[in-house]
PDB file of C-alpha atoms in Angstrom:
ATOM      1  CA  MET F1349      94.744  77.861 123.521  1.00  0.00           C
ATOM      2  CA  VAL F1350      92.427  80.649 122.402  1.00  0.00           C
ATOM      3  CA  ALA F1351      89.104  79.386 121.154  1.00  0.00           C
ATOM      4  CA  ALA F1352      88.214  80.476 117.633  1.00  0.00           C
ATOM      5  CA  SER F1353      84.841  82.069 117.021  1.00  0.00           C
ATOM      6  CA  LEU F1354      82.827  83.184 114.022  1.00  0.00           C
ATOM      7  CA  ALA F1355      81.288  86.631 114.532  1.00  0.00           C
ATOM      8  CA  GLY F1356      78.011  87.759 113.018  1.00  0.00           C
ATOM      9  CA  VAL F1357      77.898  87.489 109.241  1.00  0.00           C
ATOM     10  CA  ILE F1358      75.468  90.151 108.091  1.00  0.00           C
ATOM     11  CA  THR F1359      73.831  91.005 104.768  1.00  0.00           C
ATOM     12  CA  LEU F1360      72.270  94.302 103.752  1.00  0.00           C
ATOM     13  CA  ALA F1361      70.499  95.528 100.632  1.00  0.00           C
ATOM     14  CA  VAL F1362      70.153  99.251 100.003  1.00  0.00           C
ATOM     15  CA  THR F1363      67.372  99.935  97.534  1.00  0.00           C
ATOM     16  CA  ALA F1364      67.720 102.951  95.257  1.00  0.00           C
ATOM     17  CA  THR F1365      66.939 104.023  91.729  1.00  0.00           C
ATOM     18  CA  THR F1366      70.371 105.554  91.066  1.00  0.00           C
ATOM     19  CA  ALA F1367      72.383 103.405  88.684  1.00  0.00           C
ATOM     20  CA  ILE F1368      76.094 102.756  88.949  1.00  0.00           C
ATOM     21  CA  PRO F1369      77.880 105.072  86.481  1.00  0.00           C
ATOM     22  CA  VAL F1370      79.657 103.472  83.544  1.00  0.00           C
ATOM     23  CA  SER F1371      82.953 104.804  84.931  1.00  0.00           C
ATOM     24  CA  ALA F1372      82.537 102.907  88.242  1.00  0.00           C
ATOM     25  CA  ASP F1373      85.969 101.853  89.456  1.00  0.00           C
ATOM     26  CA  SER F1374      86.661  99.027  91.890  1.00  0.00           C
ATOM     27  CA  TYR F1375      89.876 100.618  93.197  1.00  0.00           C
ATOM     28  CA  SER F1376      88.119 103.861  94.094  1.00  0.00           C
ATOM     29  CA  ASP F1377      85.063 102.180  95.626  1.00  0.00           C
ATOM     30  CA  SER F1378      87.143  99.738  97.689  1.00  0.00           C
ATOM     31  CA  ALA F1379      89.362 102.586  98.894  1.00  0.00           C
ATOM     32  CA  THR F1380      86.320 104.670  99.875  1.00  0.00           C
ATOM     33  CA  LEU F1381      84.841 101.828 101.901  1.00  0.00           C
ATOM     34  CA  LEU F1382      88.148 101.040 103.635  1.00  0.00           C
ATOM     35  CA  ASN F1383      89.073 104.636 104.335  1.00  0.00           C
ATOM     36  CA  ASP F1384      85.623 105.551 105.677  1.00  0.00           C
ATOM     37  CA  MET F1385      85.643 102.448 107.860  1.00  0.00           C
ATOM     38  CA  ASN F1386      88.994 103.377 109.402  1.00  0.00           C
ATOM     39  CA  LEU F1387      87.853 106.972 109.890  1.00  0.00           C
ATOM     40  CA  LEU F1388      84.808 105.615 111.729  1.00  0.00           C
ATOM     41  CA  ARG F1389      87.033 103.431 113.910  1.00  0.00           C
ATOM     42  CA  ALA F1390      89.296 106.399 114.673  1.00  0.00           C
ATOM     43  CA  HIS F1391      86.243 108.450 115.637  1.00  0.00           C
ATOM     44  CA  VAL F1392      85.284 105.897 118.293  1.00  0.00           C
ATOM     45  CA  GLY F1393      88.870 105.386 119.456  1.00  0.00           C
ATOM     46  CA  VAL F1394      89.512 102.014 117.831  1.00  0.00           C
ATOM     47  CA  ALA F1395      92.734 101.170 115.944  1.00  0.00           C
ATOM     48  CA  SER F1396      92.656 101.096 112.142  1.00  0.00           C
ATOM     49  CA  LEU F1397      92.180  97.811 110.342  1.00  0.00           C
ATOM     50  CA  ALA F1398      95.054  96.489 108.256  1.00  0.00           C
ATOM     51  CA  LEU F1399      94.122  95.606 104.687  1.00  0.00           C
ATOM     52  CA  ASP F1400      95.029  91.937 104.331  1.00  0.00           C
ATOM     53  CA  ASN F1401      95.443  90.746 100.742  1.00  0.00           C
ATOM     54  CA  ARG F1402      94.474  87.197 101.731  1.00  0.00           C
ATOM     55  CA  LEU F1403      91.145  88.409 103.106  1.00  0.00           C
ATOM     56  CA  THR F1404      90.643  90.664 100.090  1.00  0.00           C
ATOM     57  CA  SER F1405      91.191  87.737  97.734  1.00  0.00           C
ATOM     58  CA  MET F1406      88.684  85.663  99.691  1.00  0.00           C
ATOM     59  CA  ALA F1407      86.170  88.524  99.688  1.00  0.00           C
ATOM     60  CA  GLN F1408      86.649  89.115  95.954  1.00  0.00           C
ATOM     61  CA  GLY F1409      85.872  85.521  95.104  1.00  0.00           C
ATOM     62  CA  TRP F1410      82.634  85.659  97.097  1.00  0.00           C
ATOM     63  CA  VAL F1411      81.459  89.095  95.925  1.00  0.00           C
ATOM     64  CA  ASN F1412      81.993  88.029  92.304  1.00  0.00           C
ATOM     65  CA  GLN F1413      79.608  85.121  92.895  1.00  0.00           C
ATOM     66  CA  LEU F1414      77.034  87.362  94.577  1.00  0.00           C
ATOM     67  CA  ALA F1415      77.099  89.939  91.782  1.00  0.00           C
ATOM     68  CA  GLY F1416      76.975  87.215  89.153  1.00  0.00           C
ATOM     69  CA  GLN F1417      73.840  85.718  90.739  1.00  0.00           C
ATOM     70  CA  PHE F1418      72.449  89.122  91.830  1.00  0.00           C
ATOM     71  CA  MET F1419      71.867  87.943  95.376  1.00  0.00           C
ATOM     72  CA  LEU F1420      73.078  88.527  98.925  1.00  0.00           C
ATOM     73  CA  ALA F1421      74.232  85.719 101.193  1.00  0.00           C
ATOM     74  CA  GLN F1422      76.951  84.954 103.681  1.00  0.00           C
ATOM     75  CA  ASN F1423      79.977  82.946 102.621  1.00  0.00           C
ATOM     76  CA  PRO F1424      79.322  79.435 103.973  1.00  0.00           C
ATOM     77  CA  SER F1425      83.039  78.619 103.648  1.00  0.00           C
ATOM     78  CA  LEU F1426      84.300  81.711 105.468  1.00  0.00           C
ATOM     79  CA  ALA F1427      85.953  79.823 108.324  1.00  0.00           C
ATOM     80  CA  ALA F1428      87.505  77.236 106.025  1.00  0.00           C
ATOM     81  CA  GLN F1429      88.856  79.811 103.550  1.00  0.00           C
ATOM     82  CA  ALA F1430      90.199  82.281 106.137  1.00  0.00           C
ATOM     83  CA  PRO F1431      93.963  82.547 106.699  1.00  0.00           C
ATOM     84  CA  ALA F1432      95.490  80.073 109.116  1.00  0.00           C
ATOM     85  CA  GLY F1433      95.740  81.212 112.714  1.00  0.00           C
ATOM     86  CA  TRP F1434      92.544  83.269 112.828  1.00  0.00           C
ATOM     87  CA  VAL F1435      90.919  83.747 116.228  1.00  0.00           C
ATOM     88  CA  SER F1436      87.612  85.355 115.239  1.00  0.00           C
ATOM     89  CA  LEU F1437      85.953  86.311 111.969  1.00  0.00           C
ATOM     90  CA  GLY F1438      83.117  88.515 110.789  1.00  0.00           C
ATOM     91  CA  GLU F1439      81.609  89.422 107.435  1.00  0.00           C
ATOM     92  CA  ASN F1440      79.477  92.270 106.090  1.00  0.00           C
ATOM     93  CA  VAL F1441      77.714  91.737 102.772  1.00  0.00           C
ATOM     94  CA  GLY F1442      75.756  94.470 101.054  1.00  0.00           C
ATOM     95  CA  ALA F1443      74.579  96.047  97.823  1.00  0.00           C
ATOM     96  CA  GLY F1444      73.707  99.634  96.965  1.00  0.00           C
ATOM     97  CA  PRO F1445      73.935 102.350  94.313  1.00  0.00           C
ATOM     98  CA  THR F1446      77.302 103.882  95.323  1.00  0.00           C
ATOM     99  CA  ALA F1447      80.137 103.230  97.750  1.00  0.00           C
ATOM    100  CA  GLN F1448      79.235 106.227  99.920  1.00  0.00           C
ATOM    101  CA  VAL F1449      75.550 105.365 100.122  1.00  0.00           C
ATOM    102  CA  LEU F1450      76.423 101.765 100.915  1.00  0.00           C
ATOM    103  CA  PHE F1451      78.920 102.749 103.623  1.00  0.00           C
ATOM    104  CA  ASN F1452      76.364 105.037 105.265  1.00  0.00           C
ATOM    105  CA  ALA F1453      73.790 102.249 105.241  1.00  0.00           C
ATOM    106  CA  LEU F1454      76.236  99.752 106.731  1.00  0.00           C
ATOM    107  CA  ALA F1455      77.222 102.231 109.448  1.00  0.00           C
ATOM    108  CA  ALA F1456      73.539 102.841 110.254  1.00  0.00           C
ATOM    109  CA  SER F1457      72.850  99.134 110.716  1.00  0.00           C
ATOM    110  CA  PRO F1458      73.668  98.028 114.297  1.00  0.00           C
ATOM    111  CA  GLU F1459      74.878  94.585 113.240  1.00  0.00           C
ATOM    112  CA  HIS F1460      77.115  95.873 110.439  1.00  0.00           C
ATOM    113  CA  TYR F1461      78.347  98.734 112.600  1.00  0.00           C
ATOM    114  CA  ALA F1462      79.354  96.272 115.318  1.00  0.00           C
ATOM    115  CA  ASN F1463      81.652  94.451 112.903  1.00  0.00           C
ATOM    116  CA  MET F1464      83.117  97.708 111.569  1.00  0.00           C
ATOM    117  CA  VAL F1465      84.123  99.033 115.015  1.00  0.00           C
ATOM    118  CA  ASN F1466      84.889  95.712 116.715  1.00  0.00           C
ATOM    119  CA  SER F1467      88.164  96.338 118.559  1.00  0.00           C
ATOM    120  CA  SER F1468      89.073  92.638 118.424  1.00  0.00           C
ATOM    121  CA  PHE F1469      89.386  92.686 114.637  1.00  0.00           C
ATOM    122  CA  ASN F1470      92.779  93.861 113.393  1.00  0.00           C
ATOM    123  CA  SER F1471      92.559  93.187 109.664  1.00  0.00           C
ATOM    124  CA  VAL F1472      90.021  93.289 106.862  1.00  0.00           C
ATOM    125  CA  GLY F1473      89.541  92.414 103.225  1.00  0.00           C
ATOM    126  CA  VAL F1474      87.295  94.669 101.123  1.00  0.00           C
ATOM    127  CA  ALA F1475      86.118  93.668  97.653  1.00  0.00           C
ATOM    128  CA  VAL F1476      83.473  95.017  95.276  1.00  0.00           C
ATOM    129  CA  ALA F1477      81.730  93.921  92.101  1.00  0.00           C
ATOM    130  CA  TYR F1478      79.017  95.412  89.880  1.00  0.00           C
ATOM    131  CA  SER F1479      75.811  94.012  88.434  1.00  0.00           C
ATOM    132  CA  ARG F1480      72.688  95.610  86.911  1.00  0.00           C
ATOM    133  CA  GLY F1481      73.533  99.080  88.174  1.00  0.00           C
ATOM    134  CA  MET F1482      74.299  97.943  91.715  1.00  0.00           C
ATOM    135  CA  LEU F1483      77.526  97.899  93.700  1.00  0.00           C
ATOM    136  CA  PHE F1484      78.062  94.718  95.720  1.00  0.00           C
ATOM    137  CA  VAL F1485      80.541  94.642  98.597  1.00  0.00           C
ATOM    138  CA  VAL F1486      81.964  91.968 100.868  1.00  0.00           C
ATOM    139  CA  GLU F1487      83.967  93.006 103.943  1.00  0.00           C
ATOM    140  CA  ASP F1488      85.747  90.141 105.697  1.00  0.00           C
ATOM    141  CA  PHE F1489      87.051  90.920 109.190  1.00  0.00           C
ATOM    142  CA  MET F1490      89.620  88.936 111.144  1.00  0.00           C
ATOM    143  CA  GLN F1491      91.316  88.821 114.489  1.00  0.00           C
ATOM    144  CA  GLY F1492      94.616  87.090 113.875  1.00  0.00           C
ATOM    145  CA  PRO F1493      98.053  87.415 112.277  1.00  0.00           C
ATOM    146  CA  THR F1494      98.184  89.889 109.374  1.00  0.00           C
ATOM    147  CA  SER F1495     100.202  89.574 106.192  1.00  0.00           C
ATOM    148  CA  THR F1496     100.816  93.253 105.412  1.00  0.00           C
ATOM    149  CA  ALA F1497     100.104  95.931 107.993  1.00  0.00           C
ATOM    150  CA  VAL F1498      98.342  98.545 105.893  1.00  0.00           C
ATOM    151  CA  LEU F1499      96.906 101.494 107.755  1.00  0.00           C
ATOM    152  CA  SER F1500      94.668 103.467 105.457  1.00  0.00           C
ATOM    153  CA  ALA F1501      93.910 104.478 101.904  1.00  0.00           C
ATOM    154  CA  ALA F1502      94.519 107.894 100.367  1.00  0.00           C
ATOM    155  CA  SER F1503      92.861 108.931  97.124  1.00  0.00           C
ATOM    156  CA  ALA F1504      95.261 109.763  94.300  1.00  0.00           C
ATOM    157  CA  GLY F1505      92.779 112.060  92.551  1.00  0.00           C
ATOM    158  CA  THR F1506      94.270 113.782  89.531  1.00  0.00           C
ATOM    159  CA  ALA F1507      97.727 112.383  90.318  1.00  0.00           C
ATOM    160  CA  GLY F1508      97.046 109.154  88.447  1.00  0.00           C
ATOM    161  CA  ALA F1509      94.391 107.066  86.775  1.00  0.00           C
ATOM    162  CA  VAL F1510      90.762 107.581  87.730  1.00  0.00           C
ATOM    163  CA  GLY F1511      90.152 105.755  90.988  1.00  0.00           C
ATOM    164  CA  GLY F1512      93.839 105.336  91.801  1.00  0.00           C
ATOM    165  CA  TYR F1513      94.954 105.340  95.405  1.00  0.00           C
ATOM    166  CA  ARG F1514      97.898 104.701  97.724  1.00  0.00           C
ATOM    167  CA  LEU F1515      98.213 102.622 100.876  1.00  0.00           C
ATOM    168  CA  ALA F1516     100.749 103.190 103.659  1.00  0.00           C
ATOM    169  CA  THR F1517     102.136 100.324 105.739  1.00  0.00           C
ATOM    170  CA  GLN F1518     103.257 100.487 109.345  1.00  0.00           C
ATOM    171  CA  ARG F1519     106.839  99.819 108.330  1.00  0.00           C
ATOM    172  CA  GLY F1520     106.874 102.883 106.096  1.00  0.00           C
ATOM    173  CA  ASP F1521     106.247 101.514 102.610  1.00  0.00           C
ATOM    174  CA  VAL F1522     103.729 103.290 100.386  1.00  0.00           C
ATOM    175  CA  LEU F1523     101.978 101.086  97.837  1.00  0.00           C
ATOM    176  CA  SER F1524     100.442 102.497  94.658  1.00  0.00           C
ATOM    177  CA  PHE F1525      97.303 101.188  92.970  1.00  0.00           C
ATOM    178  CA  GLY F1526      96.653 103.052  89.735  1.00  0.00           C
ATOM    179  CA  ALA F1527      98.298 106.204  91.119  1.00  0.00           C
ATOM    180  CA  SER F1528     101.294 108.057  89.722  1.00  0.00           C
ATOM    181  CA  GLY F1529     103.560 110.533  91.461  1.00  0.00           C
ATOM    182  CA  PRO F1530     105.869 110.340  94.494  1.00  0.00           C
ATOM    183  CA  LEU F1531     105.706 107.410  96.894  1.00  0.00           C
ATOM    184  CA  GLY F1532     108.004 108.595  99.685  1.00  0.00           C
ATOM    185  CA  ASN F1533     109.046 105.192 101.010  1.00  0.00           C
ATOM    186  CA  GLY F1534     111.344 104.962 104.017  1.00  0.00           C
ATOM    187  CA  VAL F1535     109.293 106.880 106.594  1.00  0.00           C
ATOM    188  CA  PRO F1536     109.580 104.898 109.852  1.00  0.00           C
ATOM    189  CA  ALA F1537     106.691 103.789 112.093  1.00  0.00           C
ATOM    190  CA  VAL F1538     103.825 105.236 110.020  1.00  0.00           C
ATOM    191  CA  ALA F1539     100.660 105.690 112.085  1.00  0.00           C
ATOM    192  CA  GLY F1540      98.421 107.608 109.684  1.00  0.00           C
ATOM    193  CA  MET F1541      98.047 108.906 106.133  1.00  0.00           C
ATOM    194  CA  ALA F1542      95.964 111.573 104.388  1.00  0.00           C
ATOM    195  CA  ALA F1543      95.852 112.771 100.782  1.00  0.00           C
ATOM    196  CA  THR F1544      95.728 116.373  99.577  1.00  0.00           C
ATOM    197  CA  PRO F1545      92.376 117.364  98.015  1.00  0.00           C
ATOM    198  CA  ASP F1546      93.798 117.281  94.479  1.00  0.00           C
ATOM    199  CA  GLY F1547      95.631 113.981  95.020  1.00  0.00           C
ATOM    200  CA  ARG F1548      99.033 115.418  94.055  1.00  0.00           C
ATOM    201  CA  GLY F1549     100.532 114.810  97.479  1.00  0.00           C
ATOM    202  CA  TYR F1550      99.914 113.396 100.918  1.00  0.00           C
ATOM    203  CA  TRP F1551     100.966 113.565 104.540  1.00  0.00           C
ATOM    204  CA  LEU F1552     102.340 110.773 106.717  1.00  0.00           C
ATOM    205  CA  ALA F1553     102.267 110.803 110.520  1.00  0.00           C
ATOM    206  CA  THR F1554     104.434 108.538 112.649  1.00  0.00           C
ATOM    207  CA  SER F1555     103.781 106.898 116.003  1.00  0.00           C
ATOM    208  CA  VAL F1556     106.315 109.229 117.656  1.00  0.00           C
ATOM    209  CA  GLY F1557     104.517 112.382 116.496  1.00  0.00           C
ATOM    210  CA  ALA F1558     106.636 113.312 113.474  1.00  0.00           C
ATOM    211  CA  GLY F1559     104.990 114.464 110.244  1.00  0.00           C
ATOM    212  CA  TYR F1560     106.197 114.076 106.646  1.00  0.00           C
ATOM    213  CA  ARG F1561     104.892 115.625 103.450  1.00  0.00           C
ATOM    214  CA  VAL F1562     105.296 114.066 100.010  1.00  0.00           C
ATOM    215  CA  GLY F1563     104.589 115.709  96.673  1.00  0.00           C
ATOM    216  CA  VAL F1564     102.452 118.852  96.619  1.00  0.00           C
ATOM    217  CA  ALA F1565     101.518 118.891 100.306  1.00  0.00           C
ATOM    218  CA  ARG F1566     102.064 121.726 102.766  1.00  0.00           C
ATOM    219  CA  PHE F1567     102.093 122.004 106.530  1.00  0.00           C
TER     220      PHE F1567
END
């Protein structure tokens, strides 16, 4: 029997005078944080984290409370609320003016960075909320069985609603969140995904080295 453990649960506040724009979008900010995190993991040779909707739901409930009370704190019920079968857990909690500024601050903090590149974690839930011009984020990490193996996020840009994005799963499904345009389902063994700069297409790479283009994307 593998002993379960609760990894460091870290909070971070990034002070700044820049206010969150009125057009702030939770889809776009969550996608930025997830995508940048997986790019960081790839840079250090660690596998991407799967986006687990159970962890995201748990994170969303907690970040809503934090933003509502304008405070930072760890979730005291993290272990109890986590999906059954977890082996280890971790949590990053932070607040800052924008998703990019907040990601950079998290990556610069040794404790937060350790959670983000921990090779034991295989899934994550990312949720954001807004209060008084600040972006709050909760990132819940887990080592354990995943519900949906999602690899990475790709920005939809002008292809759909502001902040829309797509997610590719390992089994080849492409999920759309506020994004229009082609989905290109049916690609086997997806290992990576990247959007075109204008969001009108994207590329998929498979674990056997094949590449696919969907929409307005060129090789």
